[in-house]
Coordinates of C-alpha atoms and ligand atoms in Angstrom, one line a residue:
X1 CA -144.7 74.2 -76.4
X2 CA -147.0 70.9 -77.6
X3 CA -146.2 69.0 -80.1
X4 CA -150.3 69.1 -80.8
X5 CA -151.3 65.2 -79.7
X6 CA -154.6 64.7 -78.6
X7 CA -155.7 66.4 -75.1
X8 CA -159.4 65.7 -74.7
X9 CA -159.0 63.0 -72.7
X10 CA -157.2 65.7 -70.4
X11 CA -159.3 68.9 -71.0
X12 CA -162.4 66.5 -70.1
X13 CA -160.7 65.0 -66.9
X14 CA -160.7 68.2 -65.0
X15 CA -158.7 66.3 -61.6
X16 CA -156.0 64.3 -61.2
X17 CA -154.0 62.8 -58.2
X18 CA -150.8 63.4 -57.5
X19 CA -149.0 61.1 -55.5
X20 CA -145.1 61.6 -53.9
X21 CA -144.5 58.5 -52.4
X22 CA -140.3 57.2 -51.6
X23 CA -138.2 56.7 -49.3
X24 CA -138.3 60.3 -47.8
X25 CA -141.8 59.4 -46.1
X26 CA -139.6 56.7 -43.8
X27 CA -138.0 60.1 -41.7
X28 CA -140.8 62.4 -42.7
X29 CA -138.4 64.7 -44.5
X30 CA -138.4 66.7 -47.7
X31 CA -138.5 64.7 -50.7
X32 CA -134.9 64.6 -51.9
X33 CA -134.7 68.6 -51.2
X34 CA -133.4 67.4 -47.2
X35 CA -130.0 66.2 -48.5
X36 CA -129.5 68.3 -51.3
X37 CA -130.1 71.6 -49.1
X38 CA -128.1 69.8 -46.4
X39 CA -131.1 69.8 -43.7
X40 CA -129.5 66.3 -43.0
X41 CA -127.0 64.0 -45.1
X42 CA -126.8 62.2 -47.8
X43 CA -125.9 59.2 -45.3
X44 CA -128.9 59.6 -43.0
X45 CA -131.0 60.2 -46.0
X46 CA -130.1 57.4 -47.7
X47 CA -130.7 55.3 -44.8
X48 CA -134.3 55.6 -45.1
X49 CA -134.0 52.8 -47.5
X50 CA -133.7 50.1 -44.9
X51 CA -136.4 50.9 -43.4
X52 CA -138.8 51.8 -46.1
X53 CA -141.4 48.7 -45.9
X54 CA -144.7 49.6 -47.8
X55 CA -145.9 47.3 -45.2
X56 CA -149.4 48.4 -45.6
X57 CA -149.5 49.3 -49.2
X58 CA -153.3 48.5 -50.6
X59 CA -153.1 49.5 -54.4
X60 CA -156.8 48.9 -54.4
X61 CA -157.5 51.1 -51.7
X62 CA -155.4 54.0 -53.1
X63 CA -157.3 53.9 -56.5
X64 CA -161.1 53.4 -54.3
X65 CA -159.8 56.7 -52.7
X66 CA -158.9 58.3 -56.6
X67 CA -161.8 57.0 -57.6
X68 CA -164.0 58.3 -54.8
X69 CA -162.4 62.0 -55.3
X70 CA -163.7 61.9 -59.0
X71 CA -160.3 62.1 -60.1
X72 CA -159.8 61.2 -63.8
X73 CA -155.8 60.5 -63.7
X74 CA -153.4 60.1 -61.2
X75 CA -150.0 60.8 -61.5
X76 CA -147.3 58.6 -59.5
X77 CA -143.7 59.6 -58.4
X78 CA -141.8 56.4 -60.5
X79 CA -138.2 58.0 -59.4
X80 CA -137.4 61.7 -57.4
X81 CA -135.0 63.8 -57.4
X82 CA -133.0 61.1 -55.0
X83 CA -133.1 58.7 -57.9
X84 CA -134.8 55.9 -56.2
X85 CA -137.2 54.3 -58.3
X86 CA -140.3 52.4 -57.2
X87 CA -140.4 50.4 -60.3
X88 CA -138.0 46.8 -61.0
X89 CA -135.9 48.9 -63.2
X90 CA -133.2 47.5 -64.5
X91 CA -130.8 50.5 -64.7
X92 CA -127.6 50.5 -62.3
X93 CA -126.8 53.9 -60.3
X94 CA -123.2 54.3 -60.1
X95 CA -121.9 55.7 -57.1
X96 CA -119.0 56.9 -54.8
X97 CA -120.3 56.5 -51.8
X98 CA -119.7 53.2 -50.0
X99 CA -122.2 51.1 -48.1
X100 CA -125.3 53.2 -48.6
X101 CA -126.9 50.7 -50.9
X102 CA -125.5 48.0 -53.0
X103 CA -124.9 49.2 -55.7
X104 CA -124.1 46.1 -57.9
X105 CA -128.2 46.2 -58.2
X106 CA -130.0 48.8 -59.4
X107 CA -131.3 51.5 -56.7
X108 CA -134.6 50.4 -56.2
X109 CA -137.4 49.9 -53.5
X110 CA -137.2 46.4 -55.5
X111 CA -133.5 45.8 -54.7
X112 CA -132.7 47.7 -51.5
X113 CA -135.6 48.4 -49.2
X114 CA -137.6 45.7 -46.9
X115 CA -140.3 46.3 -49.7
X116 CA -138.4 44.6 -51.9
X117 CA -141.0 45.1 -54.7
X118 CA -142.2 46.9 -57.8
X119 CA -144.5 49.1 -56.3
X120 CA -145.8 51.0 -59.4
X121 CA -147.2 48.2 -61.7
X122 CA -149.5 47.2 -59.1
X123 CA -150.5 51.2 -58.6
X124 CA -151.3 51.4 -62.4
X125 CA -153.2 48.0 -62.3
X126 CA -155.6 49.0 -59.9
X127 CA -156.1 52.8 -60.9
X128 CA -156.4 51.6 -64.5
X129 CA -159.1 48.6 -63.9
X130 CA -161.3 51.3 -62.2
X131 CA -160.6 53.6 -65.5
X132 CA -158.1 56.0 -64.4
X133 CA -155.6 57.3 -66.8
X134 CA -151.4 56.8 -65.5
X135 CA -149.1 59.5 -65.3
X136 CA -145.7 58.8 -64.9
X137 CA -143.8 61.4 -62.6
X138 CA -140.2 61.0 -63.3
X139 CA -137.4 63.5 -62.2
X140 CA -135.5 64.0 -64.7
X141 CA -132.3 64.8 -63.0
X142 CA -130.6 62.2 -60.3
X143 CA -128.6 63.5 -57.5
X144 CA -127.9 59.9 -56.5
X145 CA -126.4 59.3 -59.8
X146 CA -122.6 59.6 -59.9
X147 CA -122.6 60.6 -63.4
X148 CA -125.1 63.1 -63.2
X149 CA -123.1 66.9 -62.2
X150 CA -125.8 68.4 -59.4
X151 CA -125.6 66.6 -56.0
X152 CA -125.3 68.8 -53.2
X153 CA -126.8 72.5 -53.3
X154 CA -123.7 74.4 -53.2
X155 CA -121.3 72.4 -55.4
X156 CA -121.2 70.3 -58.1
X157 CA -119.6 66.7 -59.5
X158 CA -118.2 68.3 -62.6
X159 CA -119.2 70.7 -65.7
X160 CA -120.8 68.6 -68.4
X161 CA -118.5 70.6 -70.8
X162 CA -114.9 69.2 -69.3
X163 CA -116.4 65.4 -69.2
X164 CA -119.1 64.7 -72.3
X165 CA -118.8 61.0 -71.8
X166 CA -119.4 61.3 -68.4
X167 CA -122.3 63.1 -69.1
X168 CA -123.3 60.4 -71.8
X169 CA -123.0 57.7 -69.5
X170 CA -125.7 59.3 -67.4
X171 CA -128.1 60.1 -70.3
X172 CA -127.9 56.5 -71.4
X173 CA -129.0 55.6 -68.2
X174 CA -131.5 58.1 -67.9
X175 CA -133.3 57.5 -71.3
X176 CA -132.6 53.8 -70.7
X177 CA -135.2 54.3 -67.5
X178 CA -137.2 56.5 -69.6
X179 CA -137.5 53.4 -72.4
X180 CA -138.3 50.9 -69.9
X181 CA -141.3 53.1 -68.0
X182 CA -142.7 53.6 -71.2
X183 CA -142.6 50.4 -72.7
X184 CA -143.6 48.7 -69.2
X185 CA -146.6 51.1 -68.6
X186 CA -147.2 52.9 -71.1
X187 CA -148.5 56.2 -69.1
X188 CA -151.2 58.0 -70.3
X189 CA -149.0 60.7 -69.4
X190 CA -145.2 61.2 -68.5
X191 CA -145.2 64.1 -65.5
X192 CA -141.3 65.1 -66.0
X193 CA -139.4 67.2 -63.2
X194 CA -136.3 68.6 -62.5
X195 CA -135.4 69.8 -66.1
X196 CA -134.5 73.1 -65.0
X197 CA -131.0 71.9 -64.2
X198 CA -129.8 71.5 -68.1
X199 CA -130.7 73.0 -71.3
X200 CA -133.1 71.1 -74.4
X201 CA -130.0 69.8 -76.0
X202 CA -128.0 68.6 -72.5
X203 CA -131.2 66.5 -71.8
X204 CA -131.5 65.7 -75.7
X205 CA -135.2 66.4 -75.5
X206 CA -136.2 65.4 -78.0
X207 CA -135.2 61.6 -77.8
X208 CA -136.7 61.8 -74.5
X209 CA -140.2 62.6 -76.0
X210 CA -139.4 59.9 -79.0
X211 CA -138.9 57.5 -76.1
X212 CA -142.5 58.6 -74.3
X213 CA -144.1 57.8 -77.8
X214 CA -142.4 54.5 -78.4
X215 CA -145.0 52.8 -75.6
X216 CA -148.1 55.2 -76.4
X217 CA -148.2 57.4 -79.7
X218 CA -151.1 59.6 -78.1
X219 CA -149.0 60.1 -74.6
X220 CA -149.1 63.3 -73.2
X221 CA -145.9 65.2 -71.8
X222 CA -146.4 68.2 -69.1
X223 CA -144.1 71.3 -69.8
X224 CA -141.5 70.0 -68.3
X225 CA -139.1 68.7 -70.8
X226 CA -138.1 72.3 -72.0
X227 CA -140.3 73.3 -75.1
X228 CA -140.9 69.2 -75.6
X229 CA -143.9 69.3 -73.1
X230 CA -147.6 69.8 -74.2
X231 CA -149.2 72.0 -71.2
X232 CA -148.0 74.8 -68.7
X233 CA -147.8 73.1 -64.9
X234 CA -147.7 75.9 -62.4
X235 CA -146.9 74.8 -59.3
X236 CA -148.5 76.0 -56.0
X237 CA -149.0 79.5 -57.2
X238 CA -152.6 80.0 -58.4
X239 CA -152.1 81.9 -62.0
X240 CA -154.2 85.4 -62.0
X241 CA -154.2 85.2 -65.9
X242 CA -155.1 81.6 -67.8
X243 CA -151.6 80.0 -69.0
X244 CA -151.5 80.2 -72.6
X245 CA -150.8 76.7 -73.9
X246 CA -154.5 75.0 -74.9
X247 CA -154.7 73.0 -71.7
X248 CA -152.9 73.7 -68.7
X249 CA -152.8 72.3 -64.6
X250 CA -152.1 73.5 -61.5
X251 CA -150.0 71.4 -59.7
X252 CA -150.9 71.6 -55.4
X253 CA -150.1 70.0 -52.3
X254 CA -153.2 69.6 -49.3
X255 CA -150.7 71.3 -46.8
X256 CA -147.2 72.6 -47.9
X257 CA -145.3 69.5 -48.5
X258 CA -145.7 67.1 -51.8
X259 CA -144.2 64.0 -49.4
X260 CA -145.6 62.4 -46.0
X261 CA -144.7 65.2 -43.4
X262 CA -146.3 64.7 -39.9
X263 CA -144.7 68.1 -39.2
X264 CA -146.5 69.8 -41.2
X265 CA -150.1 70.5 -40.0
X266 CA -150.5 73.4 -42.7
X267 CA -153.8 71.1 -44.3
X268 CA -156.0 73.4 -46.7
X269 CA -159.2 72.8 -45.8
X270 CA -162.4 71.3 -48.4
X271 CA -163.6 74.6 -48.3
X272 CA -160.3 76.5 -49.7
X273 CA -159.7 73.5 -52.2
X274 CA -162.7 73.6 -53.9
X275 CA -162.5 77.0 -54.2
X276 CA -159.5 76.7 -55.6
X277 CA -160.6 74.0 -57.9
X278 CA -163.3 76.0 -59.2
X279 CA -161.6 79.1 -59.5
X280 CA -158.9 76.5 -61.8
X281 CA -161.6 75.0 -63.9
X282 CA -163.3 78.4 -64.7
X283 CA -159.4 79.0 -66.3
X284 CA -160.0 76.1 -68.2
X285 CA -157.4 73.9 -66.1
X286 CA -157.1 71.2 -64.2
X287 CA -155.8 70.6 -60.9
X288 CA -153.3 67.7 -59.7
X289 CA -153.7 67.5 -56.1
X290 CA -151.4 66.0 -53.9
X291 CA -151.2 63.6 -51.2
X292 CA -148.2 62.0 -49.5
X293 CA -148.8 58.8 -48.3
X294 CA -146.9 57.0 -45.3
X295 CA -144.1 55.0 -45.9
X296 CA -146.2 52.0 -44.6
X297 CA -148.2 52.9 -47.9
X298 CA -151.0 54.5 -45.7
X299 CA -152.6 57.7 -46.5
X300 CA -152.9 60.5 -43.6
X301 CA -155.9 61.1 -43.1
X302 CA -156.7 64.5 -43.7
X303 CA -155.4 64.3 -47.2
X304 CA -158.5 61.5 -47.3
X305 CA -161.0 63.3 -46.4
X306 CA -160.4 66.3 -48.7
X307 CA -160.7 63.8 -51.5
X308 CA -163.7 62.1 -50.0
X309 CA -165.3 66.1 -49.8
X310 CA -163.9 66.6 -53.6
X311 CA -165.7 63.4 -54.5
X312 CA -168.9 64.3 -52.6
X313 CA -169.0 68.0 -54.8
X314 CA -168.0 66.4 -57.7
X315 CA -170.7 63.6 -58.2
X316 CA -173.1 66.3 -57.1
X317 CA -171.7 68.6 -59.8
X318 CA -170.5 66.5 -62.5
X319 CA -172.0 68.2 -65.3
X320 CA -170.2 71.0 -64.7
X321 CA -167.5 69.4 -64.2
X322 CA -166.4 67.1 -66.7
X323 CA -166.0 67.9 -70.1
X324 CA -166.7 71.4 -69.7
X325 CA -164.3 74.4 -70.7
X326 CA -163.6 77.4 -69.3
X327 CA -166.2 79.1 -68.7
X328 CA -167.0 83.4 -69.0
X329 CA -164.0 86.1 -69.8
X330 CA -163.7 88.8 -66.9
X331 CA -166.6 90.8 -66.6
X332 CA -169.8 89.1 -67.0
X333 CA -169.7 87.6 -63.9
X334 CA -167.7 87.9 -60.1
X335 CA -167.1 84.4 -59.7
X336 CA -165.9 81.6 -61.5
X337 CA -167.4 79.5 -64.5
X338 CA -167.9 76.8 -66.6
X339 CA -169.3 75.9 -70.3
X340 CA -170.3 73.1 -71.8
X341 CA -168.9 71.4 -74.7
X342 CA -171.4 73.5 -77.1
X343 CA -171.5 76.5 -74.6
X344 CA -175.2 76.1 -74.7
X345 CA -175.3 75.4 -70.9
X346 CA -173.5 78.0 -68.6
X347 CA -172.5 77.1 -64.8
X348 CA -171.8 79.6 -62.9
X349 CA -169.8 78.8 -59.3
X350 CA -171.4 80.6 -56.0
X351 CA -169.3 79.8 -52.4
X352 CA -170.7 79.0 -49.5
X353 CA -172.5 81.2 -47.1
X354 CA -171.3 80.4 -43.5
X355 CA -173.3 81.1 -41.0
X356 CA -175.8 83.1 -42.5
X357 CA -179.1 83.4 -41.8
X358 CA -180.5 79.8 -44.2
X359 CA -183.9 82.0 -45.2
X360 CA -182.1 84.4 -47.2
X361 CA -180.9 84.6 -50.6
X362 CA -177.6 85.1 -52.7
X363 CA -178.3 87.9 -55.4
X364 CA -176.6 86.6 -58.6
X365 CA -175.7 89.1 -61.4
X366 CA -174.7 88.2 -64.8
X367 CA -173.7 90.9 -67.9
X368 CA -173.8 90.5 -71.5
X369 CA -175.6 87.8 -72.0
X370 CA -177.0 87.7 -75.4
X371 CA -179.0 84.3 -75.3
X372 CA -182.5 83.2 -74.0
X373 CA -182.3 81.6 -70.6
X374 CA -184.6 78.7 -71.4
X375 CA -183.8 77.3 -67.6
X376 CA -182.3 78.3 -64.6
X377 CA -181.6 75.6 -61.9
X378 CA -179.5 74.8 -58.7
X379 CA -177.7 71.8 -59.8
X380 CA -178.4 68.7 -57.3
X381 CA -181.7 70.3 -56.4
X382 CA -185.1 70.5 -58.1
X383 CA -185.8 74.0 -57.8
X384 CA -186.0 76.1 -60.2
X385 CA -184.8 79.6 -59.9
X386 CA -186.7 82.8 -61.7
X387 CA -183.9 84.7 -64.1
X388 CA -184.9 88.7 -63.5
X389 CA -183.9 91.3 -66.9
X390 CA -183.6 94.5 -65.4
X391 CA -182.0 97.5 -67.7
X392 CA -183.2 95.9 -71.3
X393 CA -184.3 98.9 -73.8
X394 CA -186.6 97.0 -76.3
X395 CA -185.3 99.1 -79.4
X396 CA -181.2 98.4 -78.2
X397 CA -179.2 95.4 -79.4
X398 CA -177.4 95.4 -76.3
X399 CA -178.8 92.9 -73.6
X400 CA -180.3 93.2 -69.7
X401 CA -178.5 92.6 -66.9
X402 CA -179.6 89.3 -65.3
X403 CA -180.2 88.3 -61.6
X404 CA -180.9 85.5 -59.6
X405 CA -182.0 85.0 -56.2
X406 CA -180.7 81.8 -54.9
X407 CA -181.9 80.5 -51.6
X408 CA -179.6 79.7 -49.1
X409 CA -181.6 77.0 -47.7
X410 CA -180.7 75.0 -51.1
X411 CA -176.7 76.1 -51.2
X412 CA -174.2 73.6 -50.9
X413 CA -171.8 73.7 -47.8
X414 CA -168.9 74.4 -49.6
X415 CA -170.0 75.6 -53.5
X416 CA -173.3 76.2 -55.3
X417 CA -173.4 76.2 -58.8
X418 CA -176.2 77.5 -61.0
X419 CA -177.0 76.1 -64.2
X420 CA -178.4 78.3 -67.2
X421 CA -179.4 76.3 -70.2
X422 CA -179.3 79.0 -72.9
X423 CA -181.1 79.0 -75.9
X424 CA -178.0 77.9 -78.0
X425 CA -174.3 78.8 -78.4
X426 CA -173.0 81.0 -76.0
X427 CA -173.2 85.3 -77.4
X428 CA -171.7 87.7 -75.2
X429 CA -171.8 91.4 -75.8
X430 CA -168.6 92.9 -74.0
X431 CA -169.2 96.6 -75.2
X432 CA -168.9 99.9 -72.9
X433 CA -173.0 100.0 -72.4
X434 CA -174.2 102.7 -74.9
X435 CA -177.6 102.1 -76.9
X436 CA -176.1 99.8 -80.0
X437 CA -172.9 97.4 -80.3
Ligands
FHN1 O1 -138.6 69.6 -56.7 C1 -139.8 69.1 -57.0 C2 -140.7 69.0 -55.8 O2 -140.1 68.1 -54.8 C3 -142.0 68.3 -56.2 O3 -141.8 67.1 -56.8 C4 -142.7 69.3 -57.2 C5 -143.9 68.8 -57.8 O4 -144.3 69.6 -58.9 N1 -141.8 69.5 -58.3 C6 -140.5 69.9 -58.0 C7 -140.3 71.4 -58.0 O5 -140.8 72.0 -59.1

């Protein structure tokens, strides 16, 4: 994996948005996965078209909300697995089945929904004059398509090995969409999906990435193009060890389901996503965090206001936030962490207290920490905390253990984080304890 383009930008965003936003939020259904698993038709599905309007849709308002979450990115579903695209693309979708769109124009909210626009250049307009980075989500694979094989879970449209051209004719359409997003936008970032369905060469990866380049040199690919993309993307599952390509993201929805879902009431709260968060950046990653707007173009509110409480820790935390890496290996410390830049300043992530008594303290302990602590603060309060050595033996190389009494009364509701400015560069001593290194 990574064909080695610049990620700072990315290693110093530290959030990004994810949005699933089609045709599937009309029904409140899964996002393509409905038809395919045959939890309804292909018919019914497909019907969502007519009466997808985006009546309500406020670009602006969407990127005030990214903004306001201290997102750095945002990543936008241009096409699912369904093969609807939100952009004016100019690609036709063959198909077999009469009367569910027209299908003399391409399938498009432009062409065949009551929208009846491009919805994604106004989206990257508005998160881009607020200076938020595009991704471009785009599912590689295309059930809709009547070229491409997959369609329904349990059968298939032919085997790419009886029918090449067939299968041609489907990746010139595909790369041909692939062409005109990055020419059109040219994303920051192209977020691809679906590729476990065919192998590097089916997909002819590497065109695909030449194509991603031809609009931006420096773009960025997730690991989703077989061993084309530049970062490991977990999805859902919190990884125990750090994922080994140089940057990395967790991919998450707010409650189970990356589309609108009024059934679904499953809604993490601030509390468990910035846990979550912190527990990601201390990995060194960064976390794309879903919402599913309506099909009116509104956003539920519960996905708002865990944005609005992101945004709220966020600009209270921001130098430990941003640019940072992660931050201390297993051992020093139970918690989460960050670094600076230089590793000369060390933040260490403390949750919430509920319902505690607010006069007590927190007892922080921290292990093999070679530096001076030249400060010790609460970040977003001006006290400053006294840094204990217990354990030191003056003739021993090997340093004290550290703690820290921070008072409740100063904790924030849903994570504290403690700064220590050391004296310079991060040392660590990770040795078993005895009297020398
Ligand atoms: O099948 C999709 C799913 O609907 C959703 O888009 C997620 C987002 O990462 N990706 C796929 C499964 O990996």
């Amino acid at each position: 994996m990574g064909q080695s383009p610049n990620t700072d930008w990315f290693a110093d965003a530290r959030l990004g948005i994810f949005i699933h936003w089609g045709i599937y939020a009309v029904d409140g259904t899964s996002e393509s996965w409905s038809f395919h698993n045959r939890e309804t038709t292909y018919a019914q599905y497909m019907s969502q078209l007519q009466r997808f309007d985006a009546a309500r849709f406020n670009p602006d308002a969407w990127a005030n909300l990214i903004a306001e979450s201290g997102a750095r990115y945002a990543v936008l579903t241009t096409q699912h697995h369904d093969g609807v695209a939100l952009w004016n693309t100019k690609q036709r979708t063959p198909s077999s089945q009469k009367g569910l769109w027209n299908t003399q124009k391409p399938l498009s909210t432009v062409h065949q929904s009551p929208a009846a626009r491009d919805l994604v250049t106004p989206f990257v307009q508005a998160i881009r004059s607020k200076g938020i980075r595009f991704g471009a989500y785009y599912s590689l694979l295309d059930w809709s398509h009547d070229d491409y094989p997959g369609f329904l879970k349990d059968g298939t449209r032919y085997k790419i090995a009886n029918d090449s051209l067939r299968w041609n004719r489907f990746l010139q359409f595909m790369h041909a969409q692939v062409e005109e997003l990055s020419m059109q936008f040219k994303p920051d970032l192209f977020w691809f999906d679906g590729d476990w369905e065919h192998s590097e060469n089916e997909w002819q990866a590497a065109k695909v990435r030449a194509l991603c380049e031809k609009g931006n040199p420096q773009v960025l690919l997730n690991g989703r193009l077989k061993t084309y993309g530049d970062y490991d993307t977990p999805e859902q599952n919190m990884p125990v060890t750090r994922p080994a390509s140089k940057v990395w993201e967790l991919c998450m929805t707010i409650n189970n389901n990356w589309g609108y879902r009024p059934s679904d009431t499953n809604w993490k709260t601030p509390d468990e996503v910035i846990r979550i968060y912190t527990e990601v950046l201390g990995m060194g990653g960064n976390l794309l965090l879903d919402i599913g707007p309506r099909a009116d173009g509104t956003i539920p509110a519960e996905g708002e206001q865990v944005l609005k409480a992101l945004g709220r820790w966020n600009r209270k935390h921001a130098e430990a936030v941003y640019g940072t890496r992660e931050g201390l290996p297993y051992g020093h410390y139970h918690g989460s962490s960050t670094l600076s830049k230089d590793s000369t300043a060390l933040y260490l992530f403390i949750p919430s207290v509920k319902g505690g008594n607010q006069e007590g303290q927190v007892q922080v302990m921290l292990k093999g920490i070679r530096n001076q602590v030249v400060k010790c603060e609460v970040l977003g309060t001006s006290e400053p905390i006294q840094v204990k050595t217990v354990g030191k033996i003056s003739w021993s190389t090997v340093p004290g253990t550290l703690f820290m009494a921070v008072p409740l009364a100063g904790m924030d509701e849903h994570m504290t984080v403690l700064k220590l400015q050391l004296d310079g560069p991060l040392r660590l001593y990770s040795g078993k304890g005895g009297f020398a290194d």
